[in-house]
Amino acid sequence: MKVGVVGLGLIGGSMAKAIHKKTEHTVVGWDMSETVRLSAKLLEAVDEFMIDGNPKDCDMVLIAVYPQATVDYVLKHAKDFKKGAVVVDCAGIKRLVCRGVQQAAEENGFLFVGAHPMAGIERSGFNFSSEKIFEGATMILTPYQGADIADVNKVCQFFKSVGFSRMQIATDAEHDQMIAYTSQLAHVVSSAYIKSELSPRFKGFSAGSFHDMTRVAKLNETMWTELFLENRDYLADEIDGLVERLQAYSKVIREGDADTLKAMLKDGKEKRLAVDVVKEFD
Amino acid sequence: MKVGVVGLGLIGGSMAKAIHKKTEHTVVGWDMSETVRLSAKLLEAVDEFMIDGNPKDCDMVLIAVYPQATVDYVLKHAKDFKKGAVVVDCAGIKRLVCRGVQQAAEENGFLFVGAHPMAGIERSGFNFSSEKIFEGATMILTPYQGADIADVNKVCQFFKSVGFSRMQIATDAEHDQMIAYTSQLAHVVSSAYIKSELSPRFKGFSAGSFHDMTRVAKLNETMWTELFLENRDYLADEIDGLVERLQAYSKVIREGDADTLKAMLKDGKEKRLAVDVVKEFD
């Protein structure tokens, strides 16, 4: 089939390369930047271009741009999509996107499935894209309620063919709530952690835990600002929940309450060990 | 020379193995547990035992037990140390230990140097000890003000000979403050992070950042309770500082203030990149 990839950054570029190298599909790509388009052609990530980003004739369209830009793209081209085409986005939040395009999909006869590849690195842009970043990764899919199971299965098979090893089906709200905790909160903590007045003096006093805590502070602030604000309800609740728990630690530590502190640490250890158990049976 | 190692857990066991394999020194060891002592002998981590843990005849004594137990050991054996012996501890907090034994060292003619090996894994006990855990690691030394530079240099050379690649000299207070931030706070955050009500549902929604954030929640709660409480002033200040910063993120996210949020994230990114620059010139 003919697969269109809109946005050839880290995720879109990697998708194009993976489809090109691992499947028989034809890849047509598009990016706002002419430099990126030429790079993608030179490196054979795409077979040809989607003229002005128009998705006509594509059997499947993968959209890998920021959330609001995804909605804008789908609405702008709502009448251009081939009837029955499968349109999938890759944005890190799903309510905004899935709800923003649902009516357009129904009215224009294309199938929309929300998706969020759980893959990424602390760098962005086509230059860092690679067909390998999806290997072993999970793809979260957020189809609409009532979606045809055969269609969703087709999307699953497609993503497995480009390297994903596991599919997770969720509602858009469930996705946004879980991602607020497992990913967005981690980025907020990392950004806040590095801002201690002591951080410039870390050298000689740091081990793995400091680097683990601060690694994802190296983020693309434009993209994450949009992701955070479009998920502000769930994310702010998670931040506030963590703040409350940290305040409880601070209190028992200041009070010197060894028994309570030890019980709190033991509880945390056990909850973390439970994560390992789940992973082991994976 | 004859080196005594008191406490054959992860750190003491690893020290004994490293000295035994990498130097010509004789290693005499001691642990409260007979099982551990026998394991250490069987695995040739030690040449012989310190009878009842008595440090007599040792030219150097490494103490690798909990902080208060370190103080208790030094005071109990204050008159047993060889005159001029070098006594070094390995505890994760330094004010309690260094101040607790200073007078005994001066009165009894042995040299005490506080030390904190920046090495460790999420497991504890002799069974996980290895002569390799110090390779490439930093050793923080907290000698007393006015200590003879030649003596401190001798300790540095010794630790380099067992695998450490870098020495950091600090006062006991400077150590405790920095460690509160770079290590203890990371453990508190990790323990608090995993306690969200959402954590049991992480599967399928997590990527590297969730695992990095929660890794060190798997801690030895008895040891860390002591470390936290004996450093409660610095640690509680760091927790409260992080809480304040997190509250600032929560506020701008709830308010939807994109410009401020983006500036905060950019600032965090730049502070984290500065850490990379320091590491690169290391």
PDB file of N, CA, C and O in Angstrom, chain A residues 1 58-62 81-88 110-113 151 154-155:
ATOM      1  N   MET A   1       0.835  -1.207   0.000  1.00  0.00           N
ATOM      2  CA  MET A   1       0.000   0.000   0.000  1.00  0.00           C
ATOM      3  C   MET A   1       0.869   1.256   0.000  1.00  0.00           C
ATOM      4  O   MET A   1       2.090   1.201   0.150  1.00  0.00           O
ATOM      5  N   CYS A  58      -3.269   8.104  -0.585  1.00  0.00           N
ATOM      6  CA  CYS A  58      -2.603   7.298   0.448  1.00  0.00           C
ATOM      7  C   CYS A  58      -3.610   6.346   1.093  1.00  0.00           C
ATOM      8  O   CYS A  58      -4.715   6.750   1.481  1.00  0.00           O
ATOM      9  N   ASP A  59      -3.192   5.082   1.240  1.00  0.00           N
ATOM     10  CA  ASP A  59      -4.038   4.098   1.923  1.00  0.00           C
ATOM     11  C   ASP A  59      -3.939   4.267   3.433  1.00  0.00           C
ATOM     12  O   ASP A  59      -4.859   3.953   4.174  1.00  0.00           O
ATOM     13  N   MET A  60      -2.768   4.740   3.845  1.00  0.00           N
ATOM     14  CA  MET A  60      -2.570   5.018   5.276  1.00  0.00           C
ATOM     15  C   MET A  60      -1.784   6.318   5.389  1.00  0.00           C
ATOM     16  O   MET A  60      -0.887   6.584   4.585  1.00  0.00           O
ATOM     17  N   VAL A  61      -2.153   7.111   6.369  1.00  0.00           N
ATOM     18  CA  VAL A  61      -1.417   8.359   6.606  1.00  0.00           C
ATOM     19  C   VAL A  61      -0.985   8.400   8.072  1.00  0.00           C
ATOM     20  O   VAL A  61      -1.824   8.273   8.972  1.00  0.00           O
ATOM     21  N   LEU A  62       0.319   8.548   8.291  1.00  0.00           N
ATOM     22  CA  LEU A  62       0.837   8.708   9.652  1.00  0.00           C
ATOM     23  C   LEU A  62       1.175  10.170   9.842  1.00  0.00           C
ATOM     24  O   LEU A  62       1.944  10.736   9.062  1.00  0.00           O
ATOM     25  N   PHE A  81      -8.516  13.076   2.031  1.00  0.00           N
ATOM     26  CA  PHE A  81      -8.180  11.682   2.337  1.00  0.00           C
ATOM     27  C   PHE A  81      -8.965  10.740   1.438  1.00  0.00           C
ATOM     28  O   PHE A  81     -10.141  10.976   1.127  1.00  0.00           O
ATOM     29  N   LYS A  82      -8.315   9.686   1.009  1.00  0.00           N
ATOM     30  CA  LYS A  82      -8.956   8.636   0.223  1.00  0.00           C
ATOM     31  C   LYS A  82     -10.073   8.015   1.072  1.00  0.00           C
ATOM     32  O   LYS A  82      -9.900   7.848   2.294  1.00  0.00           O
ATOM     33  N   LYS A  83     -11.204   7.650   0.466  1.00  0.00           N
ATOM     34  CA  LYS A  83     -12.287   7.018   1.227  1.00  0.00           C
ATOM     35  C   LYS A  83     -11.764   5.692   1.799  1.00  0.00           C
ATOM     36  O   LYS A  83     -11.139   4.903   1.089  1.00  0.00           O
ATOM     37  N   GLY A  84     -11.983   5.478   3.054  1.00  0.00           N
ATOM     38  CA  GLY A  84     -11.536   4.234   3.688  1.00  0.00           C
ATOM     39  C   GLY A  84     -10.085   4.255   4.131  1.00  0.00           C
ATOM     40  O   GLY A  84      -9.593   3.267   4.721  1.00  0.00           O
ATOM     41  N   ALA A  85      -9.381   5.364   3.888  1.00  0.00           N
ATOM     42  CA  ALA A  85      -7.973   5.448   4.325  1.00  0.00           C
ATOM     43  C   ALA A  85      -7.887   5.363   5.848  1.00  0.00           C
ATOM     44  O   ALA A  85      -8.817   5.770   6.555  1.00  0.00           O
ATOM     45  N   VAL A  86      -6.771   4.806   6.332  1.00  0.00           N
ATOM     46  CA  VAL A  86      -6.524   4.754   7.771  1.00  0.00           C
ATOM     47  C   VAL A  86      -5.591   5.906   8.121  1.00  0.00           C
ATOM     48  O   VAL A  86      -4.496   6.013   7.563  1.00  0.00           O
ATOM     49  N   VAL A  87      -6.033   6.764   9.016  1.00  0.00           N
ATOM     50  CA  VAL A  87      -5.232   7.926   9.421  1.00  0.00           C
ATOM     51  C   VAL A  87      -4.856   7.753  10.891  1.00  0.00           C
ATOM     52  O   VAL A  87      -5.729   7.506  11.737  1.00  0.00           O
ATOM     53  N   VAL A  88      -3.569   7.847  11.165  1.00  0.00           N
ATOM     54  CA  VAL A  88      -3.057   7.597  12.518  1.00  0.00           C
ATOM     55  C   VAL A  88      -2.151   8.758  12.911  1.00  0.00           C
ATOM     56  O   VAL A  88      -1.321   9.180  12.109  1.00  0.00           O
ATOM     57  N   PHE A 110     -13.076   8.539   6.324  1.00  0.00           N
ATOM     58  CA  PHE A 110     -11.773   7.909   6.602  1.00  0.00           C
ATOM     59  C   PHE A 110     -11.760   7.442   8.053  1.00  0.00           C
ATOM     60  O   PHE A 110     -12.575   7.891   8.864  1.00  0.00           O
ATOM     61  N   LEU A 111     -10.839   6.534   8.352  1.00  0.00           N
ATOM     62  CA  LEU A 111     -10.782   5.930   9.684  1.00  0.00           C
ATOM     63  C   LEU A 111      -9.656   6.573  10.471  1.00  0.00           C
ATOM     64  O   LEU A 111      -8.509   6.581  10.006  1.00  0.00           O
ATOM     65  N   PHE A 112      -9.953   7.129  11.629  1.00  0.00           N
ATOM     66  CA  PHE A 112      -8.890   7.721  12.447  1.00  0.00           C
ATOM     67  C   PHE A 112      -8.639   6.870  13.684  1.00  0.00           C
ATOM     68  O   PHE A 112      -9.567   6.485  14.389  1.00  0.00           O
ATOM     69  N   VAL A 113      -7.355   6.572  13.944  1.00  0.00           N
ATOM     70  CA  VAL A 113      -6.960   5.854  15.161  1.00  0.00           C
ATOM     71  C   VAL A 113      -5.840   6.635  15.837  1.00  0.00           C
ATOM     72  O   VAL A 113      -4.794   6.895  15.214  1.00  0.00           O
ATOM     73  N   ASP A 151     -10.359  -3.313  11.787  1.00  0.00           N
ATOM     74  CA  ASP A 151      -9.557  -2.141  11.416  1.00  0.00           C
ATOM     75  C   ASP A 151      -8.430  -1.908  12.423  1.00  0.00           C
ATOM     76  O   ASP A 151      -7.285  -1.630  12.059  1.00  0.00           O
ATOM     77  N   LYS A 154      -5.720  -4.322  11.954  1.00  0.00           N
ATOM     78  CA  LYS A 154      -4.889  -3.990  10.798  1.00  0.00           C
ATOM     79  C   LYS A 154      -3.801  -2.979  11.196  1.00  0.00           C
ATOM     80  O   LYS A 154      -2.637  -3.100  10.804  1.00  0.00           O
ATOM     81  N   VAL A 155      -4.209  -2.010  11.996  1.00  0.00           N
ATOM     82  CA  VAL A 155      -3.250  -1.001  12.464  1.00  0.00           C
ATOM     83  C   VAL A 155      -2.186  -1.659  13.355  1.00  0.00           C
ATOM     84  O   VAL A 155      -0.987  -1.383  13.241  1.00  0.00           O
TER      85      VAL A 155
END
